[in-house]
Tab-separated table of C-alpha atoms in Angstrom:
chain	number	residue	atom	x	y	z
A	1	MET	CA	0.125	0.041	0.283
A	2	ALA	CA	1.404	3.416	-0.905
A	3	ASP	CA	1.755	6.009	1.608
A	4	SER	CA	-1.220	7.895	2.306
A	5	SER	CA	0.843	10.977	3.798
A	6	ALA	CA	1.907	11.667	0.203
A	7	ILE	CA	-0.965	13.774	-0.152
A	8	ASP	CA	-1.689	16.554	2.300
A	9	PHE	CA	-4.673	19.028	2.770
A	10	VAL	CA	-4.745	22.595	4.104
A	11	VAL	CA	-7.307	23.457	7.020
A	12	ARG	CA	-8.039	26.987	7.338
A	13	PRO	CA	-9.520	27.938	10.917
A	14	ILE	CA	-12.928	29.444	11.016
A	15	GLY	CA	-12.429	31.509	14.309
A	16	ARG	CA	-10.713	31.436	17.750
A	17	VAL	CA	-11.256	30.416	20.939
A	18	ALA	CA	-11.536	33.040	23.549
A	19	SER	CA	-10.397	31.921	27.053
A	20	PRO	CA	-9.472	32.866	30.304
A	21	LEU	CA	-7.184	29.654	30.289
A	22	THR	CA	-3.927	30.838	28.772
A	23	SER	CA	-1.758	27.831	29.276
A	24	THR	CA	-2.251	24.000	28.613
A	25	ALA	CA	-0.606	23.554	31.727
A	26	ASP	CA	-3.589	24.994	33.844
A	27	ALA	CA	-6.189	23.139	31.516
A	28	PRO	CA	-8.187	20.582	32.588
A	29	ARG	CA	-7.874	17.358	30.113
A	30	GLN	CA	-11.628	17.423	29.229
A	31	GLY	CA	-14.600	19.926	29.626
A	32	ASP	CA	-16.206	18.385	32.183
A	33	GLU	CA	-13.411	17.992	34.391
A	34	GLY	CA	-13.793	21.836	35.503
A	35	ALA	CA	-13.099	23.601	32.414
A	36	PRO	CA	-14.557	27.189	32.197
A	37	ASP	CA	-17.042	28.825	29.809
A	38	ALA	CA	-15.665	30.225	26.700
A	39	TYR	CA	-16.433	32.131	23.624
A	40	LEU	CA	-16.097	31.167	20.022
A	41	ILE	CA	-15.244	34.040	18.015
A	42	LEU	CA	-16.102	33.005	14.327
A	43	ASP	CA	-14.693	35.071	11.184
A	44	SER	CA	-17.248	36.863	9.464
A	45	GLU	CA	-16.561	35.376	6.181
A	46	VAL	CA	-18.394	31.802	7.700
A	47	GLN	CA	-21.292	33.765	9.668
A	48	ALA	CA	-23.730	32.344	7.192
A	49	GLY	CA	-22.500	28.930	8.035
A	50	LEU	CA	-23.781	29.441	11.822
A	51	HIS	CA	-27.423	29.938	10.672
A	52	GLY	CA	-29.901	27.529	12.916
A	53	ILE	CA	-27.634	27.032	15.823
A	54	GLY	CA	-29.714	28.172	18.785
A	55	VAL	CA	-29.221	28.699	22.550
A	56	GLY	CA	-29.057	25.479	24.483
A	57	ASP	CA	-27.849	23.608	21.583
A	58	GLU	CA	-25.232	20.832	22.162
A	59	ILE	CA	-22.295	21.394	19.515
A	60	ILE	CA	-19.050	19.556	18.877
A	61	VAL	CA	-16.113	21.697	18.144
A	62	LEU	CA	-13.262	20.690	16.184
A	63	THR	CA	-10.113	23.015	17.013
A	64	TRP	CA	-6.525	22.737	15.978
A	65	LEU	CA	-4.505	21.916	19.099
A	66	HIS	CA	-1.751	24.110	18.223
A	67	GLU	CA	0.715	23.741	20.957
A	68	ALA	CA	0.645	19.885	20.042
A	69	ASP	CA	3.714	17.728	19.442
A	70	ARG	CA	2.696	15.856	15.863
A	71	SER	CA	5.467	13.677	16.517
A	72	ILE	CA	4.472	11.544	19.506
A	73	LEU	CA	2.864	8.205	19.183
A	74	LYS	CA	2.939	6.818	22.086
A	75	VAL	CA	2.107	8.544	26.026
A	76	HIS	CA	1.524	7.815	29.455
A	77	PRO	CA	-2.467	8.290	29.577
A	78	ARG	CA	-3.245	11.533	31.313
A	79	GLY	CA	0.373	12.068	31.817
A	80	ASP	CA	0.527	9.160	34.782
A	81	LEU	CA	3.749	7.564	34.348
A	82	SER	CA	2.286	4.839	36.775
A	83	ARG	CA	0.011	3.747	33.680
A	84	PRO	CA	1.566	2.036	30.657
A	85	GLU	CA	2.137	4.057	27.457
A	86	GLN	CA	-0.624	3.685	25.293
A	87	GLY	CA	-0.767	4.550	21.319
A	88	VAL	CA	-2.104	8.402	20.929
A	89	PHE	CA	-4.990	6.781	18.988
A	90	ASN	CA	-6.170	5.074	21.919
A	91	THR	CA	-6.050	8.499	24.327
A	92	ARG	CA	-7.453	11.954	23.760
A	93	ALA	CA	-3.767	13.359	24.539
A	94	SER	CA	-3.238	16.863	22.458
A	95	SER	CA	-0.034	15.194	20.919
A	96	ARG	CA	-1.010	13.203	17.751
A	97	PRO	CA	0.026	13.285	14.207
A	98	ASN	CA	-3.116	15.565	13.218
A	99	PRO	CA	-3.704	17.297	16.747
A	100	ILE	CA	-7.306	17.893	16.033
A	101	GLY	CA	-9.552	18.736	19.131
A	102	LEU	CA	-13.035	17.533	19.757
A	103	HIS	CA	-14.749	19.296	22.450
A	104	ARG	CA	-18.808	18.715	23.105
A	105	VAL	CA	-20.070	22.223	24.375
A	106	ARG	CA	-23.518	23.882	25.044
A	107	VAL	CA	-24.208	27.125	23.717
A	108	LEU	CA	-24.902	29.690	26.290
A	109	ASN	CA	-25.687	32.482	24.259
A	110	ILE	CA	-24.743	34.019	20.824
A	111	ASP	CA	-24.140	37.533	19.728
A	112	GLY	CA	-23.369	37.788	15.983
A	113	GLN	CA	-20.177	35.882	15.129
A	114	ARG	CA	-19.452	35.322	19.191
A	115	MET	CA	-21.056	32.145	20.927
A	116	HIS	CA	-20.649	31.601	24.757
A	117	VAL	CA	-20.260	28.072	25.362
A	118	SER	CA	-19.981	25.873	28.347
A	119	GLU	CA	-17.218	24.107	29.739
A	120	LEU	CA	-14.427	24.254	26.885
A	121	GLU	CA	-10.652	22.980	28.111
A	122	ALA	CA	-9.275	24.596	24.745
A	123	ILE	CA	-6.848	27.155	25.718
A	124	ASP	CA	-7.252	31.071	24.595
A	125	GLY	CA	-6.224	31.444	21.126
A	126	THR	CA	-6.891	27.795	19.883
A	127	PRO	CA	-7.931	27.606	16.161
A	128	ILE	CA	-11.490	26.619	15.315
A	129	LEU	CA	-11.897	24.340	12.344
A	130	ASP	CA	-15.616	23.236	12.790
A	131	LEU	CA	-18.669	22.899	14.502
A	132	LYS	CA	-21.367	20.356	13.971
A	133	PRO	CA	-24.470	19.657	15.705
A	134	VAL	CA	-25.003	16.447	17.953
A	135	LEU	CA	-26.893	13.852	15.945
A	136	GLY	CA	-30.019	12.920	17.931
A	137	SER	CA	-31.818	9.693	17.339
A	138	ILE	CA	-32.329	8.871	13.532
A	139	GLU	CA	-35.860	10.181	13.603
A	140	GLU	CA	-35.031	13.421	14.574
A	141	ARG	CA	-32.383	13.910	11.842
B	1	MET	CA	-10.589	40.822	15.495
B	2	ALA	CA	-8.288	40.155	12.783
B	3	ASP	CA	-9.345	37.168	10.015
B	4	SER	CA	-8.136	33.830	11.258
B	5	SER	CA	-7.711	31.911	7.965
B	6	ALA	CA	-4.460	34.190	7.803
B	7	ILE	CA	-2.741	30.973	9.404
B	8	ASP	CA	-3.211	27.765	7.593
B	9	PHE	CA	-2.216	24.197	8.907
B	10	VAL	CA	-1.268	21.322	7.008
B	11	VAL	CA	-3.276	17.876	7.807
B	12	ARG	CA	-1.250	14.806	6.514
B	13	PRO	CA	-3.587	11.511	6.416
B	14	ILE	CA	-2.488	8.640	8.701
B	15	GLY	CA	-4.109	6.127	6.341
B	16	ARG	CA	-6.903	5.434	3.850
B	17	VAL	CA	-10.660	4.103	3.971
B	18	ALA	CA	-11.302	0.570	1.997
B	19	SER	CA	-15.149	0.126	1.500
B	20	PRO	CA	-17.393	-1.191	-0.510
B	21	LEU	CA	-19.077	2.145	-0.837
B	22	THR	CA	-17.090	3.655	-4.019
B	23	SER	CA	-19.495	6.653	-4.801
B	24	THR	CA	-20.862	9.349	-2.522
B	25	ALA	CA	-24.134	9.321	-3.802
B	26	ASP	CA	-24.797	5.571	-2.303
B	27	ALA	CA	-23.702	6.123	0.803
B	28	PRO	CA	-25.706	6.800	3.611
B	29	ARG	CA	-25.627	10.011	5.418
B	30	GLN	CA	-24.504	8.462	8.684
B	31	GLY	CA	-23.209	5.120	9.876
B	32	ASP	CA	-25.937	4.113	11.561
B	33	GLU	CA	-28.615	4.684	8.593
B	34	GLY	CA	-27.650	1.476	6.858
B	35	ALA	CA	-23.498	2.000	6.113
B	36	PRO	CA	-21.466	-1.061	5.212
B	37	ASP	CA	-18.765	-2.498	7.430
B	38	ALA	CA	-15.299	-1.311	6.225
B	39	TYR	CA	-11.639	-1.168	6.918
B	40	LEU	CA	-9.380	1.587	8.516
B	41	ILE	CA	-5.733	1.037	6.409
B	42	LEU	CA	-3.636	2.828	8.450
B	43	ASP	CA	-0.024	3.699	7.318
B	44	SER	CA	3.108	1.358	8.618
B	45	GLU	CA	4.780	4.789	10.487
B	46	VAL	CA	1.810	5.371	12.492
B	47	GLN	CA	1.486	1.624	13.931
B	48	ALA	CA	2.776	2.493	16.969
B	49	GLY	CA	-0.035	4.870	17.725
B	50	LEU	CA	-2.520	2.040	17.711
B	51	HIS	CA	-1.494	0.492	20.979
B	52	GLY	CA	-4.228	-0.131	23.005
B	53	ILE	CA	-6.934	-0.262	20.876
B	54	GLY	CA	-8.788	-3.477	21.155
B	55	VAL	CA	-11.541	-5.708	19.362
B	56	GLY	CA	-14.991	-4.349	20.803
B	57	ASP	CA	-13.740	-0.842	21.252
B	58	GLU	CA	-15.945	2.090	20.331
B	59	ILE	CA	-13.762	4.751	18.469
B	60	ILE	CA	-13.784	8.271	16.650
B	61	VAL	CA	-12.838	8.114	13.056
B	62	LEU	CA	-11.975	11.812	11.681
B	63	THR	CA	-11.457	11.810	7.813
B	64	TRP	CA	-11.252	14.011	5.129
B	65	LEU	CA	-13.819	14.347	3.193
B	66	HIS	CA	-12.028	14.688	0.174
B	67	GLU	CA	-15.041	15.093	-2.291
B	68	ALA	CA	-16.442	18.258	-0.439
B	69	ASP	CA	-17.267	21.490	-1.726
B	70	ARG	CA	-15.605	23.921	0.890
B	71	SER	CA	-17.037	27.055	-0.535
B	72	ILE	CA	-20.721	26.328	0.686
B	73	LEU	CA	-22.052	27.845	4.196
B	74	LYS	CA	-25.805	26.976	3.561
B	75	VAL	CA	-27.446	23.687	2.618
B	76	HIS	CA	-30.927	21.861	3.081
B	77	PRO	CA	-30.812	19.750	5.727
B	78	ARG	CA	-30.500	16.057	4.161
B	79	GLY	CA	-30.652	17.552	0.712
B	80	ASP	CA	-34.262	17.566	1.499
B	81	LEU	CA	-35.435	21.104	-0.567
B	82	SER	CA	-38.607	20.869	1.555
B	83	ARG	CA	-36.677	22.052	4.454
B	84	PRO	CA	-35.306	25.274	4.958
B	85	GLU	CA	-31.690	26.138	4.396
B	86	GLN	CA	-29.250	25.830	7.579
B	87	GLY	CA	-25.544	27.054	8.069
B	88	VAL	CA	-23.405	24.327	7.337
B	89	PHE	CA	-22.000	24.241	10.801
B	90	ASN	CA	-25.850	23.383	12.111
B	91	THR	CA	-25.862	20.257	9.683
B	92	ARG	CA	-23.564	16.948	9.157
B	93	ALA	CA	-23.661	17.920	5.518
B	94	SER	CA	-19.839	16.824	4.315
B	95	SER	CA	-19.671	20.670	2.273
B	96	ARG	CA	-18.118	23.200	4.707
B	97	PRO	CA	-14.894	25.002	5.072
B	98	ASN	CA	-12.840	22.134	6.746
B	99	PRO	CA	-14.536	18.952	5.553
B	100	ILE	CA	-13.263	17.061	8.133
B	101	GLY	CA	-15.965	13.955	8.824
B	102	LEU	CA	-16.763	12.433	12.240
B	103	HIS	CA	-17.648	8.729	12.569
B	104	ARG	CA	-18.114	6.619	15.179
B	105	VAL	CA	-17.587	2.933	14.788
B	106	ARG	CA	-16.913	-0.179	16.652
B	107	VAL	CA	-13.822	-2.375	16.136
B	108	LEU	CA	-14.400	-5.644	14.760
B	109	ASN	CA	-11.174	-6.750	14.346
B	110	ILE	CA	-7.151	-5.591	14.256
B	111	ASP	CA	-4.756	-7.227	12.160
B	112	GLY	CA	-1.737	-5.349	12.264
B	113	GLN	CA	-2.336	-1.450	10.246
B	114	ARG	CA	-5.386	-2.959	9.081
B	115	MET	CA	-8.574	-2.469	11.262
B	116	HIS	CA	-11.899	-3.787	10.356
B	117	VAL	CA	-14.765	-1.380	11.822
B	118	SER	CA	-18.385	-1.578	11.825
B	119	GLU	CA	-21.208	0.884	9.903
B	120	LEU	CA	-19.036	3.708	8.293
B	121	GLU	CA	-20.338	5.831	5.916
B	122	ALA	CA	-17.016	7.106	4.247
B	123	ILE	CA	-16.147	5.888	0.550
B	124	ASP	CA	-13.402	3.858	-0.189
B	125	GLY	CA	-10.313	5.675	-0.704
B	126	THR	CA	-11.198	8.580	2.302
B	127	PRO	CA	-8.156	9.531	3.880
B	128	ILE	CA	-7.964	8.931	7.509
B	129	LEU	CA	-6.649	11.849	9.855
B	130	ASP	CA	-6.996	10.644	13.642
B	131	LEU	CA	-8.648	8.178	15.687
B	132	LYS	CA	-9.836	8.607	19.195
B	133	PRO	CA	-11.543	6.526	21.742
B	134	VAL	CA	-15.070	7.267	22.454
B	135	LEU	CA	-14.839	8.964	26.424
B	136	GLY	CA	-16.385	7.028	29.035
B	137	SER	CA	-17.115	8.316	32.765
B	138	ILE	CA	-14.953	10.470	34.222
B	139	GLU	CA	-13.917	7.708	36.681
B	140	GLU	CA	-12.989	5.262	33.747
B	141	ARG	CA	-10.506	7.989	31.945
C-alpha cells in the first residue's frame, strides 16, 4: 500500500477560542473536568454557516491544538507515569500526528459571530476548524 | 478581530478507508443509517499509535471528506429541498469550510495496520486524519 501521507490537505481556521485559560498546563484534560465557559469568535466570512444554531444546543467543536507535538505516537494516559504507555490514537492526548481537538459544549448565548459556550478546555487563541451538531436519534435528523 | 484564516495548517492523512462504497451518491448519510462495515488501512509509520486499541472498542474516526465543496455555507438539511436552508455548522453536511468527517464505529478486528470497523459511511479511499477513543465516565479515564 502506498504511503497515504503523500497527499496533504490545508485546513483554514474559521475562528478562535477566547478563554480565561492561557496555558495548557492550567487546562483540565476534558471539558467536564472543570473547564471554564469560553467564547467561540467566528470569522465574519463564515457567519452564514452558523444559521440555525440556537441557545441551548449541544454542539461539537473541532479545534487545532496548535501547541501539540505531532511527532509523538505513544504517551502515558493522562500524563500518569504509573500507567503503561498507550498509542496516541487510544488516548485523547493533544499530541498526535494531526492534533485535532474534539470538544462537546452547550451554547449559552449567541451574539453575531461570538458564541458563548459551556465548559471548554481549549486555551485562549486555539484555532477553530469546524462546528457540528450533536446527532439525535435517527428520527430527529 | 483579525481574520483567523490568515494562518493555515497542514493535515497529513494517517491512512485510508477501504469500503465497498465507491460513490457519495450511494453512501448513507450516517453510519447508523445502513452503512457497510469497512477497513481502516493505517500507514506503517503511525502503527505505534494504535497500541492499546482492542476488538470491541468504540472509536471516533476523523476523516477528510475529499469530495466536499469547501465554499458552501448553507444547505438544505439532508438534501431535502422542503426543509429550510441551514448553516453548514448546524448540519452534518460534508460540504463545509474544513470538510472533516466525524464517524463513531466499533472495532471488529485488528490485523496489524488493518482495522475492520462497523458501519462506516465514508467512501472507499477517504483519507483518515485521526482516531480517538470514545470517552467513558470520568472515573474510567
